[in-house]
Coordinates of C-alpha atoms in Angstrom, one line a residue:
Chain A
X1285 CA -1.5 19.2 22.8
X1286 CA 0.1 17.2 20.0
X1287 CA 0.5 13.6 18.8
X1288 CA 4.0 13.3 17.4
X1289 CA 4.5 10.5 15.0
X1290 CA 8.3 10.2 14.8
X1291 CA 10.5 8.2 12.4
X1292 CA 13.5 6.7 14.1
X1293 CA 15.5 6.0 11.0
X1294 CA 17.2 2.8 10.2
X1295 CA 19.7 1.7 12.7
X1296 CA 20.3 2.9 16.2
X1297 CA 19.2 5.4 18.9
X1298 CA 21.2 8.2 17.3
X1299 CA 19.4 8.1 14.0
X1300 CA 16.5 10.1 15.4
X1301 CA 16.5 13.7 14.3
X1302 CA 17.2 16.5 16.7
X1303 CA 13.6 17.7 16.2
X1304 CA 12.4 14.2 16.9
X1305 CA 14.5 13.9 20.1
X1306 CA 13.1 17.2 21.4
X1307 CA 9.5 16.0 20.8
X1308 CA 10.3 12.7 22.6
X1309 CA 11.7 14.6 25.6
X1310 CA 8.6 16.9 25.7
X1311 CA 6.2 14.0 25.6
X1312 CA 4.4 12.5 28.7
X1313 CA 4.2 9.1 27.2
X1314 CA 6.4 7.5 24.5
X1315 CA 5.1 4.5 22.5
X1316 CA 7.3 2.4 20.2
X1317 CA 5.5 0.6 17.3
X1318 CA 6.7 -2.9 17.5
X1319 CA 5.3 -5.1 14.7
X1320 CA 5.7 -3.8 11.2
X1321 CA 9.5 -3.3 11.5
X1322 CA 12.4 -3.9 13.8
X1323 CA 15.1 -1.5 15.0
X1324 CA 18.6 -2.8 15.3
X1325 CA 18.8 -1.6 19.0
X1326 CA 17.1 -2.7 22.1
X1327 CA 14.3 -0.8 23.8
X1328 CA 16.5 -0.4 26.9
X1329 CA 19.1 1.5 24.9
X1330 CA 16.5 3.9 23.5
X1331 CA 15.1 4.4 27.1
X1332 CA 18.6 5.3 28.4
X1333 CA 19.2 7.7 25.5
X1334 CA 15.8 9.4 26.0
X1335 CA 15.9 9.4 29.7
X1336 CA 12.3 8.0 29.9
X1337 CA 10.4 4.7 29.7
X1338 CA 9.0 3.4 26.4
X1339 CA 5.7 1.6 26.1
X1340 CA 5.7 -1.1 23.4
X1341 CA 2.7 -0.8 21.1
X1342 CA 1.9 -4.0 19.3
X1343 CA -0.7 -4.5 16.6
X1344 CA -3.5 -5.2 19.1
X1345 CA -2.8 -2.0 21.0
X1346 CA -2.7 0.2 17.9
X1347 CA -5.7 -1.3 16.1
X1348 CA -8.0 -2.1 19.0
X1349 CA -6.9 0.2 21.8
X1350 CA -5.8 3.4 20.2
X1351 CA -7.8 5.3 22.7
X1352 CA -5.2 4.3 25.3
X1353 CA -2.5 5.8 23.1
X1354 CA -4.4 9.0 22.5
X1355 CA -5.6 9.4 26.1
X1356 CA -5.0 12.9 27.3
X1357 CA -3.3 13.9 24.0
X1358 CA -5.5 17.1 24.1
X1359 CA -3.6 18.3 27.1
X1360 CA -0.2 16.5 26.8
X1361 CA 2.3 15.7 24.1
X1362 CA 2.4 12.0 23.2
X1363 CA 5.1 10.5 21.1
X1364 CA 4.5 7.5 18.8
X1365 CA 7.8 6.1 17.5
X1366 CA 8.1 4.2 14.2
X1367 CA 11.2 2.5 12.7
X1368 CA 12.2 4.2 9.5
X1369 CA 9.8 6.9 8.3
X1370 CA 6.3 7.2 9.8
X1371 CA 4.5 6.4 6.5
X1372 CA 6.1 3.1 5.7
X1373 CA 3.1 1.1 6.8
X1374 CA -0.7 1.6 6.5
X1375 CA -1.3 1.2 10.2
X1376 CA 0.4 4.5 10.9
X1377 CA -2.0 6.5 8.8
X1378 CA -4.7 4.7 10.9
X1379 CA -3.5 6.2 14.2
X1380 CA -3.4 9.7 12.5
X1381 CA -7.0 9.3 11.3
X1382 CA -8.0 8.4 14.9
X1383 CA -6.3 11.4 16.3
X1384 CA -7.9 13.7 13.6
X1385 CA -11.3 12.3 14.6
X1386 CA -10.6 13.5 18.2
X1387 CA -9.4 16.9 16.9
X1388 CA -5.9 16.2 18.3
X1389 CA -3.2 18.0 16.4
X1390 CA -0.7 15.6 14.7
X1391 CA 2.9 16.4 13.8
X1392 CA 4.9 14.0 11.6
X1393 CA 8.6 13.9 12.0
X1394 CA 10.2 12.2 9.0
X1395 CA 13.3 10.1 8.7
X1396 CA 15.2 7.8 6.4
X1397 CA 13.6 4.5 5.4
X1398 CA 14.8 1.7 3.1
X1399 CA 12.7 3.2 0.3
X1400 CA 15.2 6.1 -0.1
X1401 CA 18.3 4.7 1.7
X1402 CA 18.5 2.0 -1.0
X1403 CA 20.2 4.6 -3.0
X1404 CA 23.3 3.7 -1.0
X1405 CA 23.7 0.8 -3.4
X1406 CA 24.6 3.3 -6.2
X1407 CA 21.4 2.7 -8.0
X1408 CA 19.5 5.9 -8.9
X1409 CA 16.2 6.3 -7.1
X1410 CA 14.6 7.5 -10.4
X1411 CA 15.2 4.1 -11.9
X1412 CA 13.1 2.2 -9.3
X1413 CA 9.6 1.1 -10.1
X1414 CA 7.1 0.0 -7.4
X1415 CA 8.5 -1.7 -4.3
X1416 CA 7.3 -5.2 -3.5
X1417 CA 7.1 -7.4 -0.4
X1418 CA 8.1 -11.0 -0.3
X1419 CA 6.5 -13.1 2.5
X1420 CA 7.7 -16.4 4.0
X1421 CA 6.3 -19.3 1.9
X1422 CA 4.8 -22.3 3.6
X1423 CA 4.1 -25.7 2.0
X1424 CA 0.6 -24.7 1.2
X1425 CA 0.8 -20.9 0.8
X1426 CA 3.1 -19.3 -1.8
X1427 CA 1.6 -15.9 -2.7
X1428 CA 3.3 -14.9 -5.9
X1429 CA 1.8 -11.5 -7.0
X1430 CA 5.2 -10.0 -6.1
X1431 CA 6.5 -11.7 -9.2
X1432 CA 4.1 -10.0 -11.5
X1433 CA 5.0 -6.6 -10.0
X1434 CA 8.7 -7.3 -10.5
X1435 CA 7.9 -8.2 -14.1
X1436 CA 5.9 -5.0 -14.6
X1437 CA 9.0 -3.0 -13.4
X1438 CA 11.3 -5.2 -15.4
X1439 CA 9.4 -4.7 -18.6
X1440 CA 9.9 -1.0 -18.2
X1441 CA 13.6 -1.5 -17.4
X1442 CA 13.2 -0.4 -13.8
X1443 CA 14.8 -1.7 -10.6
X1444 CA 12.7 -3.4 -7.9
X1445 CA 13.2 -3.0 -4.2
X1446 CA 12.1 -6.3 -2.6
X1447 CA 11.3 -6.0 1.1
X1448 CA 11.7 -9.2 3.0
X1449 CA 9.3 -10.6 5.5
X1450 CA 9.6 -10.2 9.2
X1451 CA 7.5 -12.3 11.6
X1452 CA 7.3 -10.8 15.1
X1453 CA 4.9 -12.0 17.8
X1454 CA 3.8 -14.9 15.7
X1455 CA 1.7 -17.7 17.4
X1456 CA 2.0 -21.3 16.5
X1457 CA -1.2 -22.9 15.0
X1458 CA -1.7 -24.8 18.3
X1459 CA -1.2 -21.8 20.5
X1460 CA -3.5 -19.8 18.3
X1461 CA -6.2 -22.5 18.4
X1462 CA -6.0 -22.7 22.2
X1463 CA -6.0 -19.0 22.6
X1464 CA -2.6 -19.1 24.4
X1465 CA -0.7 -15.8 24.0
X1466 CA 2.6 -17.6 23.6
X1467 CA 4.8 -16.2 20.8
X1468 CA 7.4 -17.8 18.5
X1469 CA 10.9 -16.2 18.3
X1470 CA 11.1 -13.5 15.7
X1471 CA 12.0 -14.6 12.1
X1472 CA 13.6 -12.5 9.4
X1473 CA 13.9 -13.6 5.8
X1474 CA 17.4 -13.8 4.6
X1475 CA 18.8 -13.1 1.2
X1476 CA 19.4 -16.8 0.3
X1477 CA 15.8 -17.6 1.2
X1478 CA 14.5 -14.7 -0.8
X1479 CA 16.4 -15.6 -3.9
X1480 CA 15.3 -19.2 -3.5
X1481 CA 11.6 -18.2 -3.3
X1482 CA 12.0 -15.9 -6.3
X1483 CA 13.5 -18.7 -8.4
X1484 CA 10.9 -21.2 -7.1
X1485 CA 8.1 -19.0 -8.5
X1486 CA 10.0 -18.6 -11.7
X1487 CA 10.3 -22.3 -12.0
X1488 CA 6.6 -23.0 -11.0
X1489 CA 5.5 -20.6 -13.7
X1490 CA 8.1 -21.9 -16.2
X1491 CA 9.1 -18.3 -17.0
X1492 CA 12.5 -16.8 -17.8
X1493 CA 12.0 -13.3 -16.4
X1494 CA 14.5 -13.7 -13.6
X1495 CA 16.9 -16.2 -15.2
X1496 CA 19.4 -16.8 -12.4
X1497 CA 22.6 -16.5 -14.5
X1498 CA 21.7 -13.3 -16.3
X1499 CA 19.6 -11.3 -13.7
X1500 CA 21.7 -8.9 -11.6
X1501 CA 20.7 -8.2 -8.0
X1502 CA 22.0 -6.3 -5.1
X1503 CA 21.6 -7.6 -1.5
X1504 CA 21.6 -5.0 1.3
X1505 CA 21.9 -5.8 5.0
X1506 CA 21.4 -3.5 7.9
X1507 CA 21.4 -0.4 5.7
X1508 CA 22.5 2.7 7.7
X1509 CA 24.6 0.6 10.1
X1510 CA 28.2 1.3 10.8
X1511 CA 30.8 0.6 8.2
X1512 CA 31.6 -2.8 9.7
X1513 CA 27.9 -3.7 10.1
X1514 CA 26.1 -2.6 6.9
X1515 CA 26.8 -4.9 3.9
X1516 CA 26.1 -4.6 0.2
X1517 CA 26.7 -7.6 -2.0
X1518 CA 25.9 -7.8 -5.7
X1519 CA 26.0 -10.2 -8.5
X1520 CA 23.8 -12.5 -10.5
X1521 CA 20.9 -14.2 -8.7
X1522 CA 22.9 -17.4 -9.1
X1523 CA 25.9 -15.9 -7.5
X1524 CA 23.9 -14.6 -4.6
X1525 CA 22.2 -17.9 -4.1
X1526 CA 25.6 -19.6 -3.8
X1527 CA 26.9 -17.4 -1.0
X1528 CA 26.8 -18.7 2.6
X1529 CA 24.5 -17.0 5.0
X1530 CA 27.5 -15.4 6.8
X1531 CA 28.2 -13.3 3.8
X1532 CA 25.1 -11.3 4.4
X1533 CA 25.3 -11.3 8.2
X1534 CA 22.5 -10.6 10.6
X1535 CA 19.1 -9.2 9.6
X1536 CA 17.5 -7.0 8.3
X1537 CA 18.0 -7.9 4.6
X1538 CA 16.6 -6.3 1.5
X1539 CA 17.1 -7.2 -2.1
X1540 CA 17.1 -5.2 -5.4
X1541 CA 16.4 -6.8 -8.7
X1542 CA 18.3 -4.7 -11.2
X1543 CA 16.4 -3.4 -14.3
X1544 CA 17.6 -3.0 -17.8
X1545 CA 17.6 0.8 -17.7
X1546 CA 20.9 0.3 -15.7
X1547 CA 23.3 3.1 -16.3
X1548 CA 27.1 2.6 -16.5
X1549 CA 27.6 4.9 -13.5
X1550 CA 25.4 2.6 -11.5
X1551 CA 27.5 -0.4 -12.6
X1552 CA 30.8 1.4 -11.7
X1553 CA 29.5 2.5 -8.3
X1554 CA 28.2 -0.9 -7.3
X1555 CA 31.0 -3.0 -8.6
X1556 CA 32.8 -2.3 -5.3
X1557 CA 30.3 -4.7 -3.8
X1558 CA 30.3 -7.4 -6.5
X1559 CA 30.8 -11.1 -5.6
X1560 CA 32.8 -11.2 -8.8
X1561 CA 33.6 -7.9 -10.6
X1562 CA 34.2 -9.6 -13.9
X1563 CA 30.8 -11.3 -13.9
X1564 CA 29.1 -8.1 -12.7
X1565 CA 30.5 -6.0 -15.6
X1566 CA 30.1 -8.7 -18.2
X1567 CA 26.4 -9.3 -17.5
X1568 CA 25.9 -5.5 -17.3
X1569 CA 27.5 -5.1 -20.6
X1570 CA 26.4 -8.1 -22.6
X1571 CA 22.9 -8.7 -21.1
X1572 CA 21.9 -5.3 -19.9
X1573 CA 23.5 -3.5 -22.7
X1574 CA 25.4 -1.0 -20.6
X1575 CA 28.1 0.9 -22.5
X1576 CA 31.1 0.3 -20.1
X1577 CA 34.6 1.6 -20.7
Chain B
X1079 CA 39.9 9.8 8.9
X1080 CA 36.5 9.8 7.4
X1081 CA 34.4 11.7 4.8
X1082 CA 30.9 12.0 6.2
X1083 CA 28.1 12.5 3.6
X1084 CA 25.2 13.6 5.7
X1085 CA 21.6 14.0 4.8
X1086 CA 20.0 17.1 6.4
X1087 CA 16.4 16.1 5.9
X1088 CA 13.7 18.3 4.5
X1089 CA 13.2 21.5 6.3
X1090 CA 15.3 23.1 9.0
X1091 CA 18.5 22.8 11.0
X1092 CA 16.9 20.4 13.5
X1093 CA 16.1 17.8 10.9
X1094 CA 19.7 16.5 11.0
X1095 CA 20.0 13.2 12.9
X1096 CA 21.8 13.1 16.3
X1097 CA 24.4 10.9 14.6
X1098 CA 24.8 13.5 11.8
X1099 CA 25.2 16.3 14.2
X1100 CA 27.9 14.5 16.1
X1101 CA 29.8 13.9 12.8
X1102 CA 29.4 17.6 11.9
X1103 CA 30.8 18.6 15.2
X1104 CA 33.8 16.2 14.9
X1105 CA 34.7 17.5 11.4
X1106 CA 37.4 20.0 10.6
X1107 CA 35.6 21.4 7.5
X1108 CA 31.9 21.3 6.7
X1109 CA 30.7 21.7 3.1
X1110 CA 27.1 22.3 2.1
X1111 CA 26.1 21.1 -1.3
X1112 CA 24.2 24.0 -2.8
X1113 CA 22.9 23.3 -6.3
X1114 CA 20.8 20.2 -6.6
X1115 CA 18.4 21.2 -3.9
X1116 CA 17.6 23.9 -1.4
X1117 CA 17.0 23.8 2.3
X1118 CA 14.3 25.9 3.8
X1119 CA 16.8 27.6 6.2
X1120 CA 19.7 29.9 5.7
X1121 CA 23.3 28.9 6.0
X1122 CA 23.8 31.3 8.9
X1123 CA 21.2 29.4 10.9
X1124 CA 23.0 26.1 10.3
X1125 CA 26.3 27.7 11.3
X1126 CA 24.8 29.0 14.5
X1127 CA 23.4 25.6 15.3
X1128 CA 26.6 23.7 14.5
X1129 CA 28.9 26.3 16.1
X1130 CA 31.2 26.3 13.1
X1131 CA 31.5 27.9 9.6
X1132 CA 30.0 26.2 6.5
X1133 CA 31.7 26.3 3.1
X1134 CA 29.2 26.3 0.2
X1135 CA 30.0 23.7 -2.4
X1136 CA 28.6 24.6 -5.8
X1137 CA 28.6 22.4 -8.9
X1138 CA 32.0 23.7 -10.0
X1139 CA 33.6 22.9 -6.7
X1140 CA 32.3 19.4 -6.5
X1141 CA 32.8 18.4 -10.1
X1142 CA 36.1 20.1 -10.8
X1143 CA 37.7 20.8 -7.5
X1144 CA 36.8 17.8 -5.4
X1145 CA 40.5 17.5 -4.3
X1146 CA 39.9 20.7 -2.2
X1147 CA 37.0 19.0 -0.5
X1148 CA 38.9 15.8 0.2
X1149 CA 42.1 17.6 1.2
X1150 CA 43.5 16.1 4.4
X1151 CA 40.5 13.7 4.7
X1152 CA 43.0 11.0 5.5
X1153 CA 43.9 12.7 8.8
X1154 CA 40.8 14.7 9.6
X1155 CA 37.0 14.2 9.5
X1156 CA 35.3 16.2 6.7
X1157 CA 31.5 16.7 6.5
X1158 CA 29.6 17.1 3.2
X1159 CA 26.0 18.1 3.8
X1160 CA 23.3 17.3 1.4
X1161 CA 19.6 18.4 1.6
X1162 CA 17.3 15.4 2.0
X1163 CA 19.1 12.1 1.7
X1164 CA 22.7 11.8 0.3
X1165 CA 21.6 9.7 -2.6
X1166 CA 19.0 11.9 -4.1
X1167 CA 21.4 13.1 -6.9
X1168 CA 24.0 11.4 -9.0
X1169 CA 26.7 14.0 -8.1
X1170 CA 26.8 12.7 -4.6
X1171 CA 27.9 9.2 -5.7
X1172 CA 30.6 11.1 -7.6
X1173 CA 32.2 12.5 -4.5
X1174 CA 32.1 9.1 -2.9
X1175 CA 33.8 7.5 -5.9
X1176 CA 36.6 10.1 -5.7
X1177 CA 37.1 9.5 -2.0
X1178 CA 37.2 5.7 -2.6
X1179 CA 39.9 6.3 -5.2
X1180 CA 42.0 8.0 -2.6
X1181 CA 41.3 5.2 0.0
X1182 CA 39.5 7.6 2.3
X1183 CA 36.8 5.9 4.4
X1184 CA 33.3 7.2 3.6
X1185 CA 30.3 7.1 6.0
X1186 CA 26.8 7.8 4.7
X1187 CA 24.3 9.3 7.2
X1188 CA 20.8 8.9 5.8
X1189 CA 17.8 11.1 6.3
X1190 CA 14.3 11.7 4.9
X1191 CA 13.8 12.9 1.4
X1192 CA 10.7 13.7 -0.7
X1193 CA 10.9 10.2 -2.1
X1194 CA 9.8 8.6 1.1
X1195 CA 8.2 11.7 2.9
X1196 CA 5.6 11.9 0.1
X1197 CA 3.8 9.2 2.1
X1198 CA 2.6 12.0 4.3
X1199 CA -0.1 12.6 1.6
X1200 CA -1.7 9.3 2.7
X1201 CA -0.7 7.6 -0.6
X1202 CA 1.0 4.2 0.0
X1203 CA 4.7 4.1 -1.1
X1204 CA 4.1 0.7 -2.6
X1205 CA 1.7 2.2 -5.1
X1206 CA 4.3 4.6 -6.6
X1207 CA 6.1 3.9 -9.8
X1208 CA 9.2 5.7 -11.0
X1209 CA 9.7 9.3 -10.0
X1210 CA 10.1 11.9 -12.7
X1211 CA 11.5 15.4 -13.0
X1212 CA 9.7 18.3 -14.7
X1213 CA 12.0 21.1 -15.9
X1214 CA 11.1 24.7 -16.8
X1215 CA 9.9 24.9 -20.4
X1216 CA 11.2 27.7 -22.6
X1217 CA 9.7 28.8 -25.9
X1218 CA 12.0 26.5 -27.8
X1219 CA 12.7 23.7 -25.3
X1220 CA 9.9 21.6 -23.9
X1221 CA 11.4 18.2 -23.0
X1222 CA 8.6 15.8 -22.6
X1223 CA 10.0 12.4 -21.7
X1224 CA 8.5 12.8 -18.2
X1225 CA 5.1 12.4 -19.8
X1226 CA 5.9 9.0 -21.2
X1227 CA 7.2 8.0 -17.7
X1228 CA 3.9 9.1 -16.1
X1229 CA 2.0 7.1 -18.7
X1230 CA 4.1 4.0 -18.0
X1231 CA 3.2 4.3 -14.3
X1232 CA -0.4 5.2 -15.0
X1233 CA -0.8 2.2 -17.3
X1234 CA 0.1 0.0 -14.3
X1235 CA -2.2 2.0 -12.1
X1236 CA 0.7 3.5 -10.1
X1237 CA 1.1 7.0 -8.6
X1238 CA 3.9 9.3 -9.9
X1239 CA 5.9 11.6 -7.8
X1240 CA 6.8 14.6 -10.0
X1241 CA 9.8 16.6 -8.8
X1242 CA 9.6 20.3 -9.9
X1243 CA 12.6 22.2 -11.3
X1244 CA 14.8 24.4 -9.3
X1245 CA 17.2 26.9 -10.9
X1246 CA 20.0 28.0 -8.7
X1247 CA 23.1 29.9 -9.8
X1248 CA 21.7 30.3 -13.3
X1249 CA 23.5 32.7 -15.7
X1250 CA 21.6 34.7 -18.4
X1251 CA 22.6 33.9 -22.0
X1252 CA 24.4 37.2 -22.2
X1253 CA 26.4 36.8 -19.0
X1254 CA 27.2 33.3 -20.0
X1255 CA 28.4 34.4 -23.4
X1256 CA 30.5 37.1 -21.9
X1257 CA 31.9 34.8 -19.2
X1258 CA 30.5 37.0 -16.5
X1259 CA 29.9 35.1 -13.3
X1260 CA 26.7 37.0 -12.5
X1261 CA 23.8 34.8 -11.5
X1262 CA 20.0 35.2 -11.8
X1263 CA 17.8 35.0 -8.7
X1264 CA 16.9 31.4 -7.8
X1265 CA 13.7 30.1 -9.4
X1266 CA 11.4 27.3 -8.2
X1267 CA 8.6 25.8 -10.2
X1268 CA 5.2 26.2 -8.6
X1269 CA 2.3 23.8 -8.7
X1270 CA 0.2 25.9 -11.2
X1271 CA 3.1 26.1 -13.6
X1272 CA 3.8 22.4 -13.3
X1273 CA 0.1 21.6 -14.0
X1274 CA 0.1 24.0 -16.9
X1275 CA 3.2 22.3 -18.4
X1276 CA 1.7 18.8 -18.0
X1277 CA -1.5 19.9 -19.8
X1278 CA 0.5 21.6 -22.5
X1279 CA 2.3 18.4 -23.4
X1280 CA -1.0 16.5 -23.2
X1281 CA -2.5 19.0 -25.7
X1282 CA 0.5 19.1 -28.0
X1283 CA 0.4 15.3 -28.2
X1284 CA -3.4 15.3 -28.5
X1285 CA -3.6 12.6 -25.8
X1286 CA -6.1 12.0 -23.0
X1287 CA -3.8 10.4 -20.5
X1288 CA -4.0 13.2 -18.0
X1289 CA -7.4 14.6 -18.7
X1290 CA -7.8 17.6 -16.5
X1291 CA -11.3 16.9 -15.1
X1292 CA -10.7 13.2 -14.3
X1293 CA -7.1 13.0 -13.2
X1294 CA -6.6 13.3 -9.5
X1295 CA -3.4 14.9 -8.2
X1296 CA -1.9 15.9 -4.8
X1297 CA 0.2 19.1 -4.4
X1298 CA 2.7 19.1 -1.7
X1299 CA 4.5 22.2 -0.4
X1300 CA 7.4 22.3 2.1
X1301 CA 6.9 18.7 3.2
X1302 CA 8.3 18.3 6.7
X1303 CA 7.7 21.9 7.6
X1304 CA 5.7 23.0 10.7
X1305 CA 2.0 22.5 10.7
X1306 CA 1.4 26.1 9.6
X1307 CA 4.0 25.8 6.9
X1308 CA 3.6 22.4 5.1
X1309 CA 0.6 22.3 2.8
X1310 CA -1.1 19.5 1.0
X1311 CA -3.8 20.2 -1.5
X1312 CA -5.6 17.7 -3.6
X1313 CA -8.1 17.6 -6.4
X1314 CA -8.4 17.1 -10.1
X1315 CA -5.7 18.7 -12.2
X1316 CA -8.3 21.2 -13.3
X1317 CA -9.1 22.2 -9.7
X1318 CA -5.4 22.5 -8.9
X1319 CA -4.9 24.7 -12.0
X1320 CA -7.6 27.0 -10.9
X1321 CA -6.1 27.7 -7.4
X1322 CA -4.3 31.0 -6.8
X1323 CA -0.6 30.7 -6.2
X1324 CA -1.1 31.7 -2.5
X1325 CA -3.0 28.4 -1.9
X1326 CA 0.3 26.5 -2.3
X1327 CA 2.5 29.1 -0.6
X1328 CA 6.3 29.4 -0.8
X1329 CA 8.5 26.7 -2.6
X1330 CA 9.5 23.9 -2.6
X1331 CA 6.5 22.3 -4.4
X1332 CA 6.1 18.7 -5.5
X1333 CA 3.2 17.0 -7.3
X1334 CA 1.7 13.5 -7.3
X1335 CA -0.3 12.2 -10.2
X1336 CA -2.7 9.6 -8.7
X1337 CA -2.8 6.2 -10.3
X1338 CA -5.8 3.9 -10.8
X1339 CA -4.6 1.4 -8.2
X1340 CA -5.8 4.0 -5.7
X1341 CA -7.1 2.4 -2.5
X1342 CA -10.1 3.6 -0.5
X1343 CA -8.0 4.2 2.6
X1344 CA -5.8 6.5 0.5
X1345 CA -8.9 8.4 -0.6
X1346 CA -10.2 8.7 3.0
X1347 CA -6.9 9.9 4.3
X1348 CA -6.2 12.5 1.6
X1349 CA -9.7 14.0 1.5
X1350 CA -8.8 16.1 4.5
X1351 CA -6.7 18.1 1.9
X1352 CA -9.2 18.2 -0.9
X1353 CA -10.1 21.5 -2.7
X1354 CA -13.6 20.0 -2.9
X1355 CA -14.2 16.8 -0.9
X1356 CA -17.2 15.9 -3.0
X1357 CA -15.3 16.1 -6.3
X1358 CA -12.4 14.2 -4.8
X1359 CA -14.6 11.3 -3.7
X1360 CA -16.8 11.3 -6.8
X1361 CA -13.8 11.0 -9.2
X1362 CA -12.1 8.4 -7.0
X1363 CA -15.3 6.4 -7.0
X1364 CA -16.6 6.9 -10.6
X1365 CA -13.3 7.3 -12.6
X1366 CA -10.8 5.4 -10.4
X1367 CA -13.2 2.7 -9.4
X1368 CA -12.6 3.0 -5.6
X1369 CA -15.2 1.2 -3.5
X1370 CA -16.0 4.0 -1.1
X1371 CA -18.5 3.8 1.7

């Protein structure tokens, strides 16, 4: 019948669309993609809401055993659930290609993702350049191409959405070497760590593109969550780096580096979230050149 | 109580989230923003689905009579519905600022918008630069800053999402001059017109940035619609300009100008939609430098 690839939105079980919920309820099997992103609710709560069991699809299942997911999809509806929108990650185009090859009709059900919901910060989506990912650095591995991307945006005056790393189902080197399928607890990069990594690359390269005192940034936590759950905090990179972890709360966190094309309406809207309104407006005016009243 | 600003998603009444639907049903008054975008369903169908009347909020109402919208919002829930995601247009931050000034709690309910749903073309969202808008040209007014933005993206190898103009509640010069509130029928820019305007600016400037035979583009119509309704068509700009209007079907249309950072997986995924698969792959390989099998 149909493979439904359904976006769950950002936060909890009620962020699915009505159309998506109907597709879940018509499906014989329901898979939840469980490795490129993380929903802020437990699988059990989704199951209670849908009234049916959910099968977790980890990377192995999707990449090496997609036949199991697509089994009988020519005669039954199958639902494949993805946090955010279905096309946030390459792997989801992969399952669609596999279905096409088997002549199984595919139906995409879209939803919000951080790429558009970041507008909740008050920054205009038109003023964003390419989005970048920031991965956890190790002592020996500090991939820094994200920094060049931010600079490309920044040279055009554009904002950059920085997506922070998530490690789910990670194996320790030892367990990996011994082939033991024992996984480490999930890790989520926090705002302070992200800012620290940004400034580390800046310092290693001896550049002044993201000078901590004069670069504005907006930290977003659990976008789409309830009013007492979602948090937006903005200020200079230095100000954000000085906040305690509690200020940003639980994961997931994202970060926006503000570009010079900043508009005074963006400044006005976001100042509600400023660590220090006076600094926020002063840097926007003096460094970014915004004509504020 | 609360002002709910609720994204309706892209297509029909069932694209609202479950959370959004609950908020609509708890609200005393429901407004539908009716000027920055257009939903593919009629107001009456939304009313039947919600079981309550909808008040249309045109630009005048939101910008000059927001007090009417926010009236009693301190004691009742009010819903303000927006096509796509609430933060697609500046005007929606405006209503939030007005509510804040009155100390009315605001709750944003996100949804899909073209900015993230464009991923359905198979192009990776990471590879998009800034989005641009293309307005209807007149004999005397051909604003062309969008062209510079596309070039900025293109110089970085990035894709550009081009949003096509919509004219709703437009007055003729004569009716405007005479102060008659008589409105023209809505107009929606089509793909052929958009391509023609792009190439007109290219020709006026005597540039070769969007050469029609070697620039790839993807046309999207009614993204999020049913399988027999949504259309994706890709090819060179020349190929798209040669298609009849019927190929793209009814509005709304959007266009993507493909950037040089094109990945072979993007080529493979989108070729399903190519006017001519052979041209699509040849230009991707020879002009864009994609390593195709």
